[in-house]
XYZ file of C-alpha atoms in Angstrom:
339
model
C 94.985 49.247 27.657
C 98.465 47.861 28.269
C 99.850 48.485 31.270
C 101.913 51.841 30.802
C 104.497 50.996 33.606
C 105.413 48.152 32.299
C 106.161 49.347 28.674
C 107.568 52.005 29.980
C 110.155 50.143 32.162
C 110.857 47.450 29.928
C 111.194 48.762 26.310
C 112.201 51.716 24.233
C 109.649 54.063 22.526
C 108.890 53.468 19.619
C 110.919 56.199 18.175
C 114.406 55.665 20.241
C 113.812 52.301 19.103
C 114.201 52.970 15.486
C 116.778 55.725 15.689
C 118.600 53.444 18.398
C 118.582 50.524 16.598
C 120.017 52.108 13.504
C 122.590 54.091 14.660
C 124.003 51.210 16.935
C 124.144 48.617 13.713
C 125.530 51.841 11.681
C 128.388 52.388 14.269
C 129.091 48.746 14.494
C 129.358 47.851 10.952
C 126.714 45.302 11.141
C 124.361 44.847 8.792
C 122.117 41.985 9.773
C 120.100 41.724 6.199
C 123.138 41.733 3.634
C 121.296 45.369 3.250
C 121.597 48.677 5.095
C 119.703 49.565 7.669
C 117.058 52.629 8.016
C 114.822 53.628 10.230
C 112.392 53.992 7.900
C 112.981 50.237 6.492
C 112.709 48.948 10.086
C 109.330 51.292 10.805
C 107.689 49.038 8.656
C 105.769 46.044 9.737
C 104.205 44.938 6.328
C 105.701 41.293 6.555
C 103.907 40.918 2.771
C 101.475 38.789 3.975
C 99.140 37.601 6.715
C 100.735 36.183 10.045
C 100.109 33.181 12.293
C 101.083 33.847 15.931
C 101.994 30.277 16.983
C 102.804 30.929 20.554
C 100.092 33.105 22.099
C 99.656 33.410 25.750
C 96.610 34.601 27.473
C 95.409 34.597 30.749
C 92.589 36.008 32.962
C 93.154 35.953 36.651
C 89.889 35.693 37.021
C 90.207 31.462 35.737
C 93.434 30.482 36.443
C 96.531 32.263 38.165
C 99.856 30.943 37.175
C 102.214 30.174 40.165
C 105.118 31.561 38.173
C 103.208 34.934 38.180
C 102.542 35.528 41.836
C 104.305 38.237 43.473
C 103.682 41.902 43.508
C 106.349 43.170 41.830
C 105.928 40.913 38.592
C 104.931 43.365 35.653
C 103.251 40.469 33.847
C 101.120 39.836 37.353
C 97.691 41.361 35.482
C 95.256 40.015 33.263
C 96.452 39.863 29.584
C 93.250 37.895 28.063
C 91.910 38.406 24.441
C 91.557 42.381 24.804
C 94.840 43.029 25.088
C 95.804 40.652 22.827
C 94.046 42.366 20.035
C 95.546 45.778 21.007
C 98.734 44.540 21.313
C 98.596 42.876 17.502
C 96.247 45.746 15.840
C 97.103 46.662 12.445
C 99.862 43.819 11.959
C 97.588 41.315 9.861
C 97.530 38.679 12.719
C 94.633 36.304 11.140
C 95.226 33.025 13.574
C 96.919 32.497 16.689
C 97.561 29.270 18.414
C 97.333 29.416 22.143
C 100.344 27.944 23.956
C 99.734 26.477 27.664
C 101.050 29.134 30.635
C 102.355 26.879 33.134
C 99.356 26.594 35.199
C 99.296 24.205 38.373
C 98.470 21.041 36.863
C 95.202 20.869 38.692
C 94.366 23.864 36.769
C 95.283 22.060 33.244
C 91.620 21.383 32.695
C 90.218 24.236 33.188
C 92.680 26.469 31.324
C 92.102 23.878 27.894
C 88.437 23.865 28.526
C 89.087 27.847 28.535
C 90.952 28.441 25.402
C 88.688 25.775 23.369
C 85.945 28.124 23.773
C 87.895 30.780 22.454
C 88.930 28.896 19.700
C 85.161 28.617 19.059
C 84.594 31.767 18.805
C 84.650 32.943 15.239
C 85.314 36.641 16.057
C 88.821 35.570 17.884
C 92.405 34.637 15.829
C 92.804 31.918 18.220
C 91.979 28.759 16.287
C 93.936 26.159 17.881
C 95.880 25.159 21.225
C 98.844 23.537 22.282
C 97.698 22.545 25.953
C 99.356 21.827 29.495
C 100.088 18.133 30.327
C 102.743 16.351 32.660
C 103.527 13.069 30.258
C 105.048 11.094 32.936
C 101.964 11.462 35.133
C 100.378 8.239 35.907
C 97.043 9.340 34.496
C 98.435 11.217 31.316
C 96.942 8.518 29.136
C 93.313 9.667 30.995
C 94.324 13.223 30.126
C 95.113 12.670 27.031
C 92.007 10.528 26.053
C 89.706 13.244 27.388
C 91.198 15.862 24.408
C 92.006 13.287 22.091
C 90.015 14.201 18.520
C 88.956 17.753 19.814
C 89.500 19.597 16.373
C 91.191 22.580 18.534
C 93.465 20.793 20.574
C 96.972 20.099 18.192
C 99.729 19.178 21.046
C 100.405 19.374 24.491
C 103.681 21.121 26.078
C 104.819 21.049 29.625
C 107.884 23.429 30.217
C 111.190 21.657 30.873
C 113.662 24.633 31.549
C 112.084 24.918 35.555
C 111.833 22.835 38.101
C 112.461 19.531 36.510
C 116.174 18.437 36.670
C 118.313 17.674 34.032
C 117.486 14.414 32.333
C 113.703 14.477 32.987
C 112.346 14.065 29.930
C 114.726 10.774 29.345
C 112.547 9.063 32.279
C 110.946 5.845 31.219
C 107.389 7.407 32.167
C 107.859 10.253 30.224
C 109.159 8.756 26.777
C 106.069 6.500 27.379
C 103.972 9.138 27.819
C 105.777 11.012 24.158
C 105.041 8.098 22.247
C 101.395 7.924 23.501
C 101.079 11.722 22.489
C 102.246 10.576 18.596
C 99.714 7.510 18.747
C 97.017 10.689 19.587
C 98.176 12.373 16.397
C 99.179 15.353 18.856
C 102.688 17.003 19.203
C 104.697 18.231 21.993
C 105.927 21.553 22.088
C 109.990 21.295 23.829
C 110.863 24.167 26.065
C 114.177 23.269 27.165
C 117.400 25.492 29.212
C 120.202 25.140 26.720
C 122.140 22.933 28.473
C 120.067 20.315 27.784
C 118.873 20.175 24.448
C 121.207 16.950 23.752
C 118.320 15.571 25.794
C 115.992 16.835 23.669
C 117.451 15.604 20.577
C 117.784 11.731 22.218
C 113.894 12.402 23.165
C 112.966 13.183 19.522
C 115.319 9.681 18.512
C 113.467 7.735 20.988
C 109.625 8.998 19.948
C 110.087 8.565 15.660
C 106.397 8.603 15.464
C 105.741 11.998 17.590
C 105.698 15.295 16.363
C 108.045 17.881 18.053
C 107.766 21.567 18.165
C 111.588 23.703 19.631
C 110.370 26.483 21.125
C 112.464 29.636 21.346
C 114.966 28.916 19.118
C 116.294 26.368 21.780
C 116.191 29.162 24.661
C 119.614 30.579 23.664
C 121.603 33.411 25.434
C 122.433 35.842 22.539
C 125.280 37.071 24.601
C 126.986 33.871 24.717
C 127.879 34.537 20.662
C 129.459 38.136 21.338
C 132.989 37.905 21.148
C 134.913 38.387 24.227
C 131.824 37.714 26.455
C 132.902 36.958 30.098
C 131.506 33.780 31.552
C 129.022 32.937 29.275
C 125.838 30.806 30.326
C 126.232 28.457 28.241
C 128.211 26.806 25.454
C 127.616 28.770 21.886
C 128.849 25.967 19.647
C 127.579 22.881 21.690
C 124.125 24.708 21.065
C 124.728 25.121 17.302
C 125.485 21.247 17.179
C 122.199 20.481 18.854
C 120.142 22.687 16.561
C 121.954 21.216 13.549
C 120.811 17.602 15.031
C 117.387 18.781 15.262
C 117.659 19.963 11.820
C 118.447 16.646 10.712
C 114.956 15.140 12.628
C 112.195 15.523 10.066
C 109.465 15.221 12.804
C 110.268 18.589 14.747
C 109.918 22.086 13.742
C 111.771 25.396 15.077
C 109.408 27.972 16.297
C 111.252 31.845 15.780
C 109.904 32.971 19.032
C 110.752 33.741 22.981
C 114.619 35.243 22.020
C 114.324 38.655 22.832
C 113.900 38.472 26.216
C 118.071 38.653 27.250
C 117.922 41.622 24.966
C 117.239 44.875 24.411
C 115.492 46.574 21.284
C 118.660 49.008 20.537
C 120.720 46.120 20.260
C 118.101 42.698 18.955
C 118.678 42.940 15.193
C 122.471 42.301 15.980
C 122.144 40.283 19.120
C 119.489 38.526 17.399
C 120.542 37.543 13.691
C 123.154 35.145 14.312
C 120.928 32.684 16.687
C 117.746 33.064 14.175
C 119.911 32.738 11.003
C 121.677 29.184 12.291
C 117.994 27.649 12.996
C 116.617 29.361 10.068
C 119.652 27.613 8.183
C 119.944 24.552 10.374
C 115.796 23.780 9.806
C 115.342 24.932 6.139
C 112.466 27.292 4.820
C 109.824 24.502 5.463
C 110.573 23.892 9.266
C 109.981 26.741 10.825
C 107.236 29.121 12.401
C 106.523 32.666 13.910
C 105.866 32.738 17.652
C 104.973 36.161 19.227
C 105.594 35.123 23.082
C 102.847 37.737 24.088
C 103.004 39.110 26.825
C 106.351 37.530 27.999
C 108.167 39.472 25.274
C 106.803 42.923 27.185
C 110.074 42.170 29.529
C 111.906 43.253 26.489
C 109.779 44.362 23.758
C 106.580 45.124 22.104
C 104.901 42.368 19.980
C 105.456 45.243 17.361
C 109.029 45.477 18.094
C 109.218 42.102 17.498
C 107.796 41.404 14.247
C 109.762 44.521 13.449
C 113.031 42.794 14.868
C 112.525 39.702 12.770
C 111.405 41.470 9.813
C 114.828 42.924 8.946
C 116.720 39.621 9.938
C 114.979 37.612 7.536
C 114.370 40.523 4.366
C 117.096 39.563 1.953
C 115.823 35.860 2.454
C 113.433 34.846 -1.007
C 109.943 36.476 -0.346
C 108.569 32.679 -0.338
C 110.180 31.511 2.755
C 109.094 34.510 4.199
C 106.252 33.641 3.845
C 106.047 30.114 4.716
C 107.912 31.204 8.343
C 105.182 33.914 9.052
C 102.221 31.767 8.006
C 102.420 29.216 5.650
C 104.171 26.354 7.537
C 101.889 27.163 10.497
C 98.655 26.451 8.989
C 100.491 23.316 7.536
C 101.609 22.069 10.152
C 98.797 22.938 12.925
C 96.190 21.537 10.065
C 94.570 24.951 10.209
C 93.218 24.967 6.356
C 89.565 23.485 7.785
């Protein structure tokens, strides 16, 4: 069972979510489909189709322990393994996940792929693929990624760029190198960048033409930077519209919808939220972009219900075949997962 706590201090039930969410568009005017809004229309969470989670977290304490997760008074500081995943996504037509790495200590990067390519080998699980922890600039990355290289589970590697590394990491001779070697492996890496700093990004992508690239959360925007009037924003609206536009333009790197409710609430996400998913829905094009649930991180702000249910009304006036292709088809495209 999830922990109750934590739902309960960190999202709305289900029904002041609904009524919530509708009233506040109502009052505002806003109508983030071209369409009314109901609570009835936003209850729903038949997305018309089956769904690929491409950015599910799991972890048992029990095999590794995330450093970023140590403390007591971290909600997320408890196992959230396979169990709860499939509580957390019952009844919403998940058929395939793909695992995205958790940060571990790099010592522990073996043992948490090792780990999730036995679930993926397990035909009773949704988890079918992985995008695992690396550190491309390492001196023995090539030795890391030789030791994965041609596992049929194992599509990319991503190592998380909005912590401790400074601005301008990923630029590093060492770590281009180690890009480019990824794209000679056939294998992608997933960019999870602070805002700030997706120009970097973009010259990254320039520099590695034969890599693939995956944008994670939408580019890790604030949604309150685009409210009008918004004192001392954290960063620069437009300058990150220009960046996703010149990602847009880079036909080896995909958007993944995921990881933007967390500087929001559920009362206010369909508004908050349709402006920043609209631009990289826009910015990407129909056949560019994938659904990430960000379980469990999204429990800070929402339910992986909530979610789908958030995203759902954004996108419903947009043609029911680019629906599609965003909740499932360009995932098994792209992650190769018709085999």
């Amino acid at each position: 069972m999830l922990n109750s706590a934590l739902l309960n201090s960190t999202v709305c039930s289900r029904r002041q979510f609904l009524r919530r969410t509708a009233v506040g568009l109502s009052a505002a005017g806003l109508s983030v489909t071209g369409a009314s809004m109901s609570e009835r229309a936003l209850a729903s969470t038949d997305v018309g189709g089956p769904i690929v989670d491409t950015h599910q977290h799991l972890w048992d304490l029990q095999i590794v322990r995330p450093p970023w997760l140590r403390g007591e008074t971290n909600p997320l500081n408890r196992r959230y393994a396979m169990p709860e995943y499939l509580e957390a996504t019952q009844g919403l037509n998940v058929t395939r996940a793909i695992y995205a790495e958790v940060d571990v200590d790099p010592r522990d990067h073996v043992v948490e792929a090792e780990h999730v390519i036995d679930l993926c080998r397990n035909p009773q699980y949704p988890t079918a693929a992985a995008v695992i922890g690396g550190r491309p600039a390492a001196p023995d990355f090539s030795e890391y990624v030789a030791r994965f290289q041609g596992n049929p589970f194992v599509k990319g590697v991503r190592q998380v760029l909005h912590g401790g590394t400074p601005a301008g990491y990923c630029l590093s001779g060492a770590f281009v190198q180690g890009i480019r070697l990824l794209g000679e492996a056939r294998l992608s890496f997933d960019l999870c960048l602070r805002p700030k700093e997706l120009g970097d990004g973009v010259e990254l992508v320039r520099r590695c033409p034969a890599t693939r690239f995956v944008l994670d959360h939408c580019g890790n925007p604030d949604p309150r930077a685009f409210v009008s009037g918004e004192a001392n924003p954290s960063h620069d609206p437009d300058a990150w519209k220009r960046n996703i536009e010149a990602y847009g333009k880079l036909e080896n790197v995909i958007c993944k919808i995921s990881g933007v409710t967390g500087r929001t609430t559920p009362d206010r996400a369909a508004s908050e939220l349709a402006p920043v998913i609209n631009h990289c829905l826009d910015a990407f094009g129909p056949d560019r972009v994938v659904f990430g649930g960000d379980w469990p991180v999204c429990l800070r702000s929402a339910t992986f219900r909530q979610w789908v249910q958030i995203l759902g009304q954004i996108i419903a006036t947009r043609p029911a075949a680019d629906r599609r292709k965003l909740w499932h088809d360009n995932a098994v495209r792209w992650y190769g997962l018709e085999a």
